[in-house]
Amino acid sequence: MKKFKKTYIEITNVCNLNCEFCPSSERNPEFMKIELFEKILSEIKNYSDQIYFHVKGEPCMHPLLGTFLDMAYAYGYKVNITTNGTLIESSKELMLNKPALRQVNFSLHSFDANLKTTTKEKYLDDILIFAKEASKNTNIISSLRLWNLSEDNNINLSEETNKYILRQIEDTFNLDYKIKEKLGIARGITLAPNIYLNQSSLFNWPDINESDGNVCGFCYGLRDQVAILVDGSVVPCCLDGEGIINLGNIQHSHFDEIIENKRSNALYDGFSNRNVVEPLCQKCDYRRKFNK
Ligand code: SF4
Ligand code: SF4
């Protein structure tokens, strides 16, 4: 039986930002209904312990976020949320008081990728206040993500990428070193108990219209992760933001059937034999990191 380390549930595909690196979507904007969320929780129970509220969209915009966290707790799931952080001030009390919540990933790189509606000081302050309160009063992990680096570290150093954010983080946590000095050695840094800085290079969403493709390789899609989009479509990974590898819809079929159907097994068995079956996977950059 398949078992997933990560099951992504896209509780909404609506976002209050418009990051320049986020491909525009053809899908209808939606907020997941409570009935569909409950069906998902009940059907994935044998496959997952941890769920992730994200594929596209900003989960803090969902009006039932608190209810969903309570339902996840009742089913015994741990929940991880990835957020751009812009709404954390208003979501803070709710989130800090939900025992299902395991980790909050803040995509700090999203701020610079948008027209500014607030100041960077306020944006960052709100996130750091949350992280410090979570560290002091709960077991919630806060991961501050800067996934906008260049592969070439010399470029990051010469362009002083993320200069303001890094300086604020150094001051807030009284670091006795400059984060950029560690960049070449450690991209993951512990800032305080349960607060981490995670730096990485910008990744490209797979694009079905790309001309280049490779039919030989491996990926963990549908092996250690699976994703369910807001309309109930099941896809093999959190990178299929358009639902191109649509394995079936959990609104109409049971999750058991979907992940064992012909298309799912072809994808899974293909990767077992280093054959990349799906055209989107053939064009996916992310997969290439498993093939080095
Ligand atoms: S990358 Fe995330 S924060 Fe940015 S527009 Fe897309 S969904 Fe929103
Ligand atoms: S190759 Fe890319 S698109 Fe295909 S399952 Fe893996 S991460 Fe997803």
PDB file of C-alpha atoms and ligand atoms in Angstrom:
ATOM      1  CA  MET A   1       0.000   0.000   0.000  1.00  0.00           C
ATOM      2  CA  LYS A   2       1.242   3.480  -0.828  1.00  0.00           C
ATOM      3  CA  LYS A   3       2.090   5.707   2.148  1.00  0.00           C
ATOM      4  CA  PHE A   4       2.716   9.422   1.747  1.00  0.00           C
ATOM      5  CA  LYS A   5       4.996  11.549   3.908  1.00  0.00           C
ATOM      6  CA  LYS A   6       3.223  14.606   2.598  1.00  0.00           C
ATOM      7  CA  THR A   7      -0.351  14.978   1.425  1.00  0.00           C
ATOM      8  CA  TYR A   8      -1.057  18.440   0.097  1.00  0.00           C
ATOM      9  CA  ILE A   9      -4.603  19.730   0.396  1.00  0.00           C
ATOM     10  CA  GLU A  10      -5.160  22.973  -1.475  1.00  0.00           C
ATOM     11  CA  ILE A  11      -7.877  24.519   0.676  1.00  0.00           C
ATOM     12  CA  THR A  12      -8.028  27.497  -1.695  1.00  0.00           C
ATOM     13  CA  ASN A  13      -6.338  28.497  -4.940  1.00  0.00           C
ATOM     14  CA  VAL A  14      -7.144  32.170  -4.300  1.00  0.00           C
ATOM     15  CA  CYS A  15      -4.184  34.344  -3.379  1.00  0.00           C
ATOM     16  CA  ASN A  16      -3.900  37.979  -2.298  1.00  0.00           C
ATOM     17  CA  LEU A  17      -0.512  38.305  -4.016  1.00  0.00           C
ATOM     18  CA  ASN A  18       0.622  37.970  -7.594  1.00  0.00           C
ATOM     19  CA  CYS A  19       4.246  36.842  -7.439  1.00  0.00           C
ATOM     20  CA  GLU A  20       6.175  37.326 -10.646  1.00  0.00           C
ATOM     21  CA  PHE A  21       7.472  33.707 -10.452  1.00  0.00           C
ATOM     22  CA  CYS A  22       3.988  32.186  -9.879  1.00  0.00           C
ATOM     23  CA  PRO A  23       2.504  31.045 -13.206  1.00  0.00           C
ATOM     24  CA  SER A  24      -0.968  32.407 -13.908  1.00  0.00           C
ATOM     25  CA  SER A  25      -3.712  29.831 -13.600  1.00  0.00           C
ATOM     26  CA  GLU A  26      -6.582  28.814 -15.863  1.00  0.00           C
ATOM     27  CA  ARG A  27      -8.442  27.219 -12.950  1.00  0.00           C
ATOM     28  CA  ASN A  28     -11.553  28.723 -11.355  1.00  0.00           C
ATOM     29  CA  PRO A  29     -10.872  30.526  -8.059  1.00  0.00           C
ATOM     30  CA  GLU A  30     -12.394  28.481  -5.225  1.00  0.00           C
ATOM     31  CA  PHE A  31     -12.473  27.914  -1.479  1.00  0.00           C
ATOM     32  CA  MET A  32     -12.762  24.269  -0.458  1.00  0.00           C
ATOM     33  CA  LYS A  33     -16.150  23.301   0.957  1.00  0.00           C
ATOM     34  CA  ILE A  34     -16.323  21.665   4.364  1.00  0.00           C
ATOM     35  CA  GLU A  35     -17.983  18.502   2.970  1.00  0.00           C
ATOM     36  CA  LEU A  36     -15.144  17.921   0.505  1.00  0.00           C
ATOM     37  CA  PHE A  37     -12.518  18.585   3.184  1.00  0.00           C
ATOM     38  CA  GLU A  38     -14.179  16.050   5.493  1.00  0.00           C
ATOM     39  CA  LYS A  39     -14.330  13.434   2.708  1.00  0.00           C
ATOM     40  CA  ILE A  40     -10.615  13.940   2.040  1.00  0.00           C
ATOM     41  CA  LEU A  41      -9.694  13.629   5.729  1.00  0.00           C
ATOM     42  CA  SER A  42     -11.637  10.390   6.053  1.00  0.00           C
ATOM     43  CA  GLU A  43     -10.303   8.823   2.830  1.00  0.00           C
ATOM     44  CA  ILE A  44      -6.592   9.610   3.183  1.00  0.00           C
ATOM     45  CA  LYS A  45      -6.403   8.405   6.790  1.00  0.00           C
ATOM     46  CA  ASN A  46      -4.610   5.142   5.978  1.00  0.00           C
ATOM     47  CA  TYR A  47      -2.091   6.901   3.755  1.00  0.00           C
ATOM     48  CA  SER A  48      -0.952  10.021   5.613  1.00  0.00           C
ATOM     49  CA  ASP A  49      -0.196  11.411   9.043  1.00  0.00           C
ATOM     50  CA  GLN A  50       0.794  14.873   7.908  1.00  0.00           C
ATOM     51  CA  ILE A  51      -1.164  17.190   5.671  1.00  0.00           C
ATOM     52  CA  TYR A  52      -0.027  20.399   4.038  1.00  0.00           C
ATOM     53  CA  PHE A  53      -2.471  23.210   3.310  1.00  0.00           C
ATOM     54  CA  HIS A  54      -0.970  24.425   0.086  1.00  0.00           C
ATOM     55  CA  VAL A  55      -0.398  23.925  -3.595  1.00  0.00           C
ATOM     56  CA  LYS A  56      -1.382  27.311  -4.966  1.00  0.00           C
ATOM     57  CA  GLY A  57      -3.285  30.032  -3.089  1.00  0.00           C
ATOM     58  CA  GLU A  58      -3.029  31.606   0.342  1.00  0.00           C
ATOM     59  CA  PRO A  59      -4.508  29.287   3.011  1.00  0.00           C
ATOM     60  CA  CYS A  60      -4.967  32.107   5.553  1.00  0.00           C
ATOM     61  CA  MET A  61      -7.629  33.579   3.235  1.00  0.00           C
ATOM     62  CA  HIS A  62      -9.928  30.611   3.831  1.00  0.00           C
ATOM     63  CA  PRO A  63     -12.746  31.697   6.192  1.00  0.00           C
ATOM     64  CA  LEU A  64     -12.909  28.144   7.630  1.00  0.00           C
ATOM     65  CA  LEU A  65      -9.198  27.805   8.367  1.00  0.00           C
ATOM     66  CA  GLY A  66      -9.838  27.416  12.124  1.00  0.00           C
ATOM     67  CA  THR A  67     -12.595  24.847  11.559  1.00  0.00           C
ATOM     68  CA  PHE A  68     -10.382  22.886   9.158  1.00  0.00           C
ATOM     69  CA  LEU A  69      -7.568  22.819  11.742  1.00  0.00           C
ATOM     70  CA  ASP A  70     -10.007  21.534  14.381  1.00  0.00           C
ATOM     71  CA  MET A  71     -11.295  18.840  12.022  1.00  0.00           C
ATOM     72  CA  ALA A  72      -7.749  17.777  11.161  1.00  0.00           C
ATOM     73  CA  TYR A  73      -7.002  17.506  14.886  1.00  0.00           C
ATOM     74  CA  ALA A  74     -10.091  15.373  15.473  1.00  0.00           C
ATOM     75  CA  TYR A  75      -8.848  12.991  12.765  1.00  0.00           C
ATOM     76  CA  GLY A  76      -5.355  12.920  14.288  1.00  0.00           C
ATOM     77  CA  TYR A  77      -3.457  14.730  11.520  1.00  0.00           C
ATOM     78  CA  LYS A  78      -0.555  17.108  11.953  1.00  0.00           C
ATOM     79  CA  VAL A  79      -0.946  20.178   9.738  1.00  0.00           C
ATOM     80  CA  ASN A  80       1.722  22.213   7.978  1.00  0.00           C
ATOM     81  CA  ILE A  81       0.787  25.528   6.415  1.00  0.00           C
ATOM     82  CA  THR A  82       2.708  27.412   3.755  1.00  0.00           C
ATOM     83  CA  THR A  83       1.777  31.071   3.651  1.00  0.00           C
ATOM     84  CA  ASN A  84       3.097  34.256   2.093  1.00  0.00           C
ATOM     85  CA  GLY A  85       2.743  35.750   5.598  1.00  0.00           C
ATOM     86  CA  THR A  86       0.823  38.892   4.652  1.00  0.00           C
ATOM     87  CA  LEU A  87      -2.218  37.899   6.762  1.00  0.00           C
ATOM     88  CA  ILE A  88      -0.374  36.518   9.762  1.00  0.00           C
ATOM     89  CA  GLU A  89      -1.269  39.404  12.062  1.00  0.00           C
ATOM     90  CA  SER A  90      -4.991  38.637  11.761  1.00  0.00           C
ATOM     91  CA  SER A  91      -4.534  34.827  11.731  1.00  0.00           C
ATOM     92  CA  LYS A  92      -2.049  34.695  14.596  1.00  0.00           C
ATOM     93  CA  GLU A  93      -4.355  34.065  17.567  1.00  0.00           C
ATOM     94  CA  LEU A  94      -6.288  31.424  15.703  1.00  0.00           C
ATOM     95  CA  MET A  95      -3.171  29.565  14.582  1.00  0.00           C
ATOM     96  CA  LEU A  96      -1.309  29.694  17.883  1.00  0.00           C
ATOM     97  CA  ASN A  97      -4.245  28.011  19.586  1.00  0.00           C
ATOM     98  CA  LYS A  98      -4.713  25.053  17.266  1.00  0.00           C
ATOM     99  CA  PRO A  99      -3.032  21.877  18.508  1.00  0.00           C
ATOM    100  CA  ALA A 100      -3.089  20.275  15.030  1.00  0.00           C
ATOM    101  CA  LEU A 101      -0.676  22.879  13.703  1.00  0.00           C
ATOM    102  CA  ARG A 102       2.859  21.496  13.418  1.00  0.00           C
ATOM    103  CA  GLN A 103       4.686  23.958  11.192  1.00  0.00           C
ATOM    104  CA  VAL A 104       4.220  27.260   9.402  1.00  0.00           C
ATOM    105  CA  ASN A 105       6.385  27.965   6.357  1.00  0.00           C
ATOM    106  CA  PHE A 106       6.665  31.643   5.532  1.00  0.00           C
ATOM    107  CA  SER A 107       7.565  32.350   1.908  1.00  0.00           C
ATOM    108  CA  LEU A 108       9.479  35.571   2.573  1.00  0.00           C
ATOM    109  CA  HIS A 109      10.653  35.646  -1.039  1.00  0.00           C
ATOM    110  CA  SER A 110       7.081  36.492  -2.081  1.00  0.00           C
ATOM    111  CA  PHE A 111       7.287  40.040  -0.683  1.00  0.00           C
ATOM    112  CA  ASP A 112       9.824  41.327  -3.197  1.00  0.00           C
ATOM    113  CA  ALA A 113       7.994  39.607  -6.049  1.00  0.00           C
ATOM    114  CA  ASN A 114       4.966  41.903  -5.762  1.00  0.00           C
ATOM    115  CA  LEU A 115       3.809  45.461  -5.935  1.00  0.00           C
ATOM    116  CA  LYS A 116       3.977  46.585  -2.343  1.00  0.00           C
ATOM    117  CA  THR A 117       0.778  47.170  -0.405  1.00  0.00           C
ATOM    118  CA  THR A 118       2.462  47.357   2.989  1.00  0.00           C
ATOM    119  CA  THR A 119       5.954  48.174   4.140  1.00  0.00           C
ATOM    120  CA  LYS A 120       8.584  45.492   4.368  1.00  0.00           C
ATOM    121  CA  GLU A 121       9.164  46.494   8.000  1.00  0.00           C
ATOM    122  CA  LYS A 122       5.578  45.737   8.979  1.00  0.00           C
ATOM    123  CA  TYR A 123       5.436  42.576   6.879  1.00  0.00           C
ATOM    124  CA  LEU A 124       8.547  41.141   8.458  1.00  0.00           C
ATOM    125  CA  ASP A 125       7.709  42.352  11.971  1.00  0.00           C
ATOM    126  CA  ASP A 126       4.357  40.532  11.942  1.00  0.00           C
ATOM    127  CA  ILE A 127       5.999  37.289  10.866  1.00  0.00           C
ATOM    128  CA  LEU A 128       8.820  37.524  13.402  1.00  0.00           C
ATOM    129  CA  ILE A 129       6.340  38.312  16.195  1.00  0.00           C
ATOM    130  CA  PHE A 130       4.400  35.167  15.280  1.00  0.00           C
ATOM    131  CA  ALA A 131       7.557  33.044  15.145  1.00  0.00           C
ATOM    132  CA  LYS A 132       8.765  34.271  18.537  1.00  0.00           C
ATOM    133  CA  GLU A 133       5.390  33.774  20.204  1.00  0.00           C
ATOM    134  CA  ALA A 134       5.055  30.314  18.668  1.00  0.00           C
ATOM    135  CA  SER A 135       8.536  29.408  19.884  1.00  0.00           C
ATOM    136  CA  LYS A 136       7.849  30.663  23.406  1.00  0.00           C
ATOM    137  CA  ASN A 137       4.336  29.345  23.981  1.00  0.00           C
ATOM    138  CA  THR A 138       3.758  26.388  21.628  1.00  0.00           C
ATOM    139  CA  ASN A 139       5.526  23.546  19.806  1.00  0.00           C
ATOM    140  CA  ILE A 140       4.804  25.081  16.403  1.00  0.00           C
ATOM    141  CA  ILE A 141       7.813  25.263  14.091  1.00  0.00           C
ATOM    142  CA  SER A 142       8.334  28.409  12.022  1.00  0.00           C
ATOM    143  CA  SER A 143      10.364  28.111   8.844  1.00  0.00           C
ATOM    144  CA  LEU A 144      11.358  31.394   7.216  1.00  0.00           C
ATOM    145  CA  ARG A 145      11.931  30.640   3.564  1.00  0.00           C
ATOM    146  CA  LEU A 146      14.023  32.641   1.153  1.00  0.00           C
ATOM    147  CA  TRP A 147      13.806  30.604  -2.001  1.00  0.00           C
ATOM    148  CA  ASN A 148      15.006  33.297  -4.345  1.00  0.00           C
ATOM    149  CA  LEU A 149      18.766  32.751  -4.450  1.00  0.00           C
ATOM    150  CA  SER A 150      20.938  32.286  -7.480  1.00  0.00           C
ATOM    151  CA  GLU A 151      22.639  28.887  -7.898  1.00  0.00           C
ATOM    152  CA  ASP A 152      25.892  30.861  -8.055  1.00  0.00           C
ATOM    153  CA  ASN A 153      26.655  32.037  -4.548  1.00  0.00           C
ATOM    154  CA  ASN A 154      29.006  34.760  -5.818  1.00  0.00           C
ATOM    155  CA  ILE A 155      25.995  36.444  -7.398  1.00  0.00           C
ATOM    156  CA  ASN A 156      24.071  36.326  -4.106  1.00  0.00           C
ATOM    157  CA  LEU A 157      27.020  37.865  -2.295  1.00  0.00           C
ATOM    158  CA  SER A 158      27.762  40.571  -4.843  1.00  0.00           C
ATOM    159  CA  GLU A 159      24.090  41.536  -5.281  1.00  0.00           C
ATOM    160  CA  GLU A 160      23.474  41.343  -1.528  1.00  0.00           C
ATOM    161  CA  THR A 161      20.265  39.383  -2.131  1.00  0.00           C
ATOM    162  CA  ASN A 162      17.746  39.767   0.710  1.00  0.00           C
ATOM    163  CA  LYS A 163      19.985  42.316   2.454  1.00  0.00           C
ATOM    164  CA  TYR A 164      17.183  44.006   4.423  1.00  0.00           C
ATOM    165  CA  ILE A 165      15.456  40.808   5.529  1.00  0.00           C
ATOM    166  CA  LEU A 166      18.709  39.174   6.597  1.00  0.00           C
ATOM    167  CA  ARG A 167      19.738  42.224   8.620  1.00  0.00           C
ATOM    168  CA  GLN A 168      16.388  42.293  10.415  1.00  0.00           C
ATOM    169  CA  ILE A 169      16.657  38.589  11.208  1.00  0.00           C
ATOM    170  CA  GLU A 170      20.222  39.024  12.507  1.00  0.00           C
ATOM    171  CA  ASP A 171      19.087  41.863  14.777  1.00  0.00           C
ATOM    172  CA  THR A 172      15.928  40.117  15.997  1.00  0.00           C
ATOM    173  CA  PHE A 173      17.753  36.953  17.003  1.00  0.00           C
ATOM    174  CA  ASN A 174      20.968  38.681  18.141  1.00  0.00           C
ATOM    175  CA  LEU A 175      23.085  36.573  15.820  1.00  0.00           C
ATOM    176  CA  ASP A 176      26.807  37.027  16.343  1.00  0.00           C
ATOM    177  CA  TYR A 177      27.550  36.354  12.667  1.00  0.00           C
ATOM    178  CA  LYS A 178      26.328  37.560   9.273  1.00  0.00           C
ATOM    179  CA  ILE A 179      23.947  35.079   7.647  1.00  0.00           C
ATOM    180  CA  LYS A 180      25.466  35.677   4.221  1.00  0.00           C
ATOM    181  CA  GLU A 181      28.827  34.425   5.543  1.00  0.00           C
ATOM    182  CA  LYS A 182      27.179  31.046   6.136  1.00  0.00           C
ATOM    183  CA  LEU A 183      25.443  30.905   2.797  1.00  0.00           C
ATOM    184  CA  GLY A 184      28.068  28.777   1.090  1.00  0.00           C
ATOM    185  CA  ILE A 185      28.088  26.227   3.924  1.00  0.00           C
ATOM    186  CA  ALA A 186      24.602  26.147   5.385  1.00  0.00           C
ATOM    187  CA  ARG A 187      21.366  27.085   3.693  1.00  0.00           C
ATOM    188  CA  GLY A 188      19.359  25.939   6.711  1.00  0.00           C
ATOM    189  CA  ILE A 189      20.079  27.895   9.890  1.00  0.00           C
ATOM    190  CA  THR A 190      18.569  27.572  13.381  1.00  0.00           C
ATOM    191  CA  LEU A 191      17.679  31.037  14.646  1.00  0.00           C
ATOM    192  CA  ALA A 192      16.005  30.089  17.934  1.00  0.00           C
ATOM    193  CA  PRO A 193      14.204  27.012  19.289  1.00  0.00           C
ATOM    194  CA  ASN A 194      11.761  25.915  16.566  1.00  0.00           C
ATOM    195  CA  ILE A 195      12.611  28.863  14.290  1.00  0.00           C
ATOM    196  CA  TYR A 196      14.608  28.169  11.142  1.00  0.00           C
ATOM    197  CA  LEU A 197      15.820  30.104   8.141  1.00  0.00           C
ATOM    198  CA  ASN A 198      15.740  28.099   4.960  1.00  0.00           C
ATOM    199  CA  GLN A 199      17.480  29.492   1.861  1.00  0.00           C
ATOM    200  CA  SER A 200      17.331  27.990  -1.582  1.00  0.00           C
ATOM    201  CA  SER A 201      17.423  28.901  -5.237  1.00  0.00           C
ATOM    202  CA  LEU A 202      14.343  29.881  -7.194  1.00  0.00           C
ATOM    203  CA  PHE A 203      12.621  26.834  -8.661  1.00  0.00           C
ATOM    204  CA  ASN A 204      10.719  26.689 -11.901  1.00  0.00           C
ATOM    205  CA  TRP A 205       7.199  25.318 -11.997  1.00  0.00           C
ATOM    206  CA  PRO A 206       7.016  22.557 -14.600  1.00  0.00           C
ATOM    207  CA  ASP A 207       5.580  23.836 -17.864  1.00  0.00           C
ATOM    208  CA  ILE A 208       3.823  21.491 -20.287  1.00  0.00           C
ATOM    209  CA  ASN A 209       4.615  23.912 -23.138  1.00  0.00           C
ATOM    210  CA  GLU A 210       8.364  23.661 -22.694  1.00  0.00           C
ATOM    211  CA  SER A 211      10.056  22.062 -25.657  1.00  0.00           C
ATOM    212  CA  ASP A 212      12.789  20.171 -23.787  1.00  0.00           C
ATOM    213  CA  GLY A 213      11.881  16.864 -22.183  1.00  0.00           C
ATOM    214  CA  ASN A 214      13.537  13.774 -20.796  1.00  0.00           C
ATOM    215  CA  VAL A 215      11.901  10.350 -20.694  1.00  0.00           C
ATOM    216  CA  CYS A 216      14.447   8.756 -18.376  1.00  0.00           C
ATOM    217  CA  GLY A 217      14.536   9.495 -14.640  1.00  0.00           C
ATOM    218  CA  PHE A 218      12.907   9.267 -11.238  1.00  0.00           C
ATOM    219  CA  CYS A 219      10.669  11.319  -8.962  1.00  0.00           C
ATOM    220  CA  TYR A 220       9.020  10.885  -5.571  1.00  0.00           C
ATOM    221  CA  GLY A 221       5.648  12.115  -6.902  1.00  0.00           C
ATOM    222  CA  LEU A 222       2.914   9.643  -5.830  1.00  0.00           C
ATOM    223  CA  ARG A 223       5.621   7.794  -3.886  1.00  0.00           C
ATOM    224  CA  ASP A 224       6.179  10.015  -0.867  1.00  0.00           C
ATOM    225  CA  GLN A 225       3.758  12.795  -1.760  1.00  0.00           C
ATOM    226  CA  VAL A 226       0.391  13.401  -3.361  1.00  0.00           C
ATOM    227  CA  ALA A 227      -1.754  16.513  -3.726  1.00  0.00           C
ATOM    228  CA  ILE A 228      -5.479  17.227  -3.815  1.00  0.00           C
ATOM    229  CA  LEU A 229      -6.482  20.453  -5.527  1.00  0.00           C
ATOM    230  CA  VAL A 230      -9.317  22.672  -4.338  1.00  0.00           C
ATOM    231  CA  ASP A 231     -11.787  21.132  -6.816  1.00  0.00           C
ATOM    232  CA  GLY A 232     -10.961  17.606  -5.614  1.00  0.00           C
ATOM    233  CA  SER A 233      -8.564  16.678  -8.455  1.00  0.00           C
ATOM    234  CA  VAL A 234      -5.810  14.331  -7.268  1.00  0.00           C
ATOM    235  CA  VAL A 235      -2.344  14.998  -8.727  1.00  0.00           C
ATOM    236  CA  PRO A 236       0.974  13.315  -7.913  1.00  0.00           C
ATOM    237  CA  CYS A 237       2.809  16.291  -6.415  1.00  0.00           C
ATOM    238  CA  CYS A 238       2.553  19.879  -5.214  1.00  0.00           C
ATOM    239  CA  LEU A 239       4.140  21.157  -8.433  1.00  0.00           C
ATOM    240  CA  ASP A 240       1.247  20.257 -10.699  1.00  0.00           C
ATOM    241  CA  GLY A 241      -0.512  23.519  -9.927  1.00  0.00           C
ATOM    242  CA  GLU A 242      -2.731  23.330 -13.045  1.00  0.00           C
ATOM    243  CA  GLY A 243      -3.930  19.779 -12.440  1.00  0.00           C
ATOM    244  CA  ILE A 244      -2.426  18.507 -15.683  1.00  0.00           C
ATOM    245  CA  ILE A 245      -1.709  15.023 -14.303  1.00  0.00           C
ATOM    246  CA  ASN A 246      -5.297  14.639 -13.137  1.00  0.00           C
ATOM    247  CA  LEU A 247      -5.462  11.133 -11.699  1.00  0.00           C
ATOM    248  CA  GLY A 248      -9.149  11.387 -10.772  1.00  0.00           C
ATOM    249  CA  ASN A 249     -11.478  13.494  -8.660  1.00  0.00           C
ATOM    250  CA  ILE A 250     -12.069  12.642  -5.020  1.00  0.00           C
ATOM    251  CA  GLN A 251     -15.528  14.241  -5.225  1.00  0.00           C
ATOM    252  CA  HIS A 252     -16.626  11.405  -7.500  1.00  0.00           C
ATOM    253  CA  SER A 253     -14.300   8.490  -6.629  1.00  0.00           C
ATOM    254  CA  HIS A 254     -12.734   7.093  -3.498  1.00  0.00           C
ATOM    255  CA  PHE A 255      -9.066   8.040  -2.896  1.00  0.00           C
ATOM    256  CA  ASP A 256      -8.191   4.288  -2.782  1.00  0.00           C
ATOM    257  CA  GLU A 257      -9.397   3.831  -6.356  1.00  0.00           C
ATOM    258  CA  ILE A 258      -7.725   6.966  -7.698  1.00  0.00           C
ATOM    259  CA  ILE A 259      -4.224   6.203  -6.516  1.00  0.00           C
ATOM    260  CA  GLU A 260      -4.407   2.631  -7.787  1.00  0.00           C
ATOM    261  CA  ASN A 261      -5.994   3.359 -11.167  1.00  0.00           C
ATOM    262  CA  LYS A 262      -4.316   2.788 -14.516  1.00  0.00           C
ATOM    263  CA  ARG A 263      -2.826   6.270 -14.903  1.00  0.00           C
ATOM    264  CA  SER A 264      -1.522   6.354 -11.311  1.00  0.00           C
ATOM    265  CA  ASN A 265       0.097   2.948 -11.556  1.00  0.00           C
ATOM    266  CA  ALA A 266       1.643   3.785 -14.923  1.00  0.00           C
ATOM    267  CA  LEU A 267       3.265   6.898 -13.413  1.00  0.00           C
ATOM    268  CA  TYR A 268       4.409   5.042 -10.289  1.00  0.00           C
ATOM    269  CA  ASP A 269       5.718   1.930 -12.073  1.00  0.00           C
ATOM    270  CA  GLY A 270       7.337   4.132 -14.682  1.00  0.00           C
ATOM    271  CA  PHE A 271       9.405   5.940 -12.044  1.00  0.00           C
ATOM    272  CA  SER A 272      10.300   2.563 -10.438  1.00  0.00           C
ATOM    273  CA  ASN A 273      11.847   1.631 -13.783  1.00  0.00           C
ATOM    274  CA  ARG A 274      13.347   5.065 -14.413  1.00  0.00           C
ATOM    275  CA  ASN A 275      10.790   5.761 -17.130  1.00  0.00           C
ATOM    276  CA  VAL A 276       9.138   9.164 -17.054  1.00  0.00           C
ATOM    277  CA  VAL A 277       5.670   8.493 -18.392  1.00  0.00           C
ATOM    278  CA  GLU A 278       3.783  11.774 -18.036  1.00  0.00           C
ATOM    279  CA  PRO A 279       4.647  14.612 -20.467  1.00  0.00           C
ATOM    280  CA  LEU A 280       4.597  17.194 -17.631  1.00  0.00           C
ATOM    281  CA  CYS A 281       7.104  15.115 -15.651  1.00  0.00           C
ATOM    282  CA  GLN A 282       9.347  14.873 -18.702  1.00  0.00           C
ATOM    283  CA  LYS A 283       9.624  18.667 -18.618  1.00  0.00           C
ATOM    284  CA  CYS A 284       9.958  19.066 -14.860  1.00  0.00           C
ATOM    285  CA  ASP A 285      13.131  20.658 -13.527  1.00  0.00           C
ATOM    286  CA  TYR A 286      12.443  19.550  -9.974  1.00  0.00           C
ATOM    287  CA  ARG A 287      12.689  15.888 -10.946  1.00  0.00           C
ATOM    288  CA  ARG A 288      16.151  16.453 -12.363  1.00  0.00           C
ATOM    289  CA  LYS A 289      17.588  16.916  -8.869  1.00  0.00           C
ATOM    290  CA  PHE A 290      16.831  13.232  -8.130  1.00  0.00           C
ATOM    291  CA  ASN A 291      18.709  12.168 -11.230  1.00  0.00           C
ATOM    292  CA  LYS A 292      22.079  13.683 -10.481  1.00  0.00           C
TER     293      LYS A 292
HETATM  294  S1  SF4 B   1       3.710  32.076  -5.244  1.00  0.00           S
HETATM  295 FE1  SF4 B   1       2.320  31.773  -3.499  1.00  0.00          FE
HETATM  296  S2  SF4 B   1       2.128  33.831  -2.610  1.00  0.00           S
HETATM  297 FE2  SF4 B   1       2.913  34.113  -4.668  1.00  0.00          FE
HETATM  298  S3  SF4 B   1       1.098  34.450  -5.960  1.00  0.00           S
HETATM  299 FE3  SF4 B   1       1.599  32.259  -6.046  1.00  0.00          FE
HETATM  300  S4  SF4 B   1       0.323  31.334  -4.476  1.00  0.00           S
HETATM  301 FE4  SF4 B   1       0.410  33.537  -4.025  1.00  0.00          FE
HETATM  302  S1  SF4 B   2       8.354  14.929 -12.106  1.00  0.00           S
HETATM  303 FE1  SF4 B   2       7.684  16.959 -11.439  1.00  0.00          FE
HETATM  304  S2  SF4 B   2       5.570  17.072 -12.166  1.00  0.00           S
HETATM  305 FE2  SF4 B   2       6.127  14.901 -12.207  1.00  0.00          FE
HETATM  306  S3  SF4 B   2       5.482  14.076 -10.254  1.00  0.00           S
HETATM  307 FE3  SF4 B   2       7.614  14.716 -10.027  1.00  0.00          FE
HETATM  308  S4  SF4 B   2       7.566  16.818  -9.224  1.00  0.00           S
HETATM  309 FE4  SF4 B   2       5.538  16.300 -10.064  1.00  0.00          FE
END
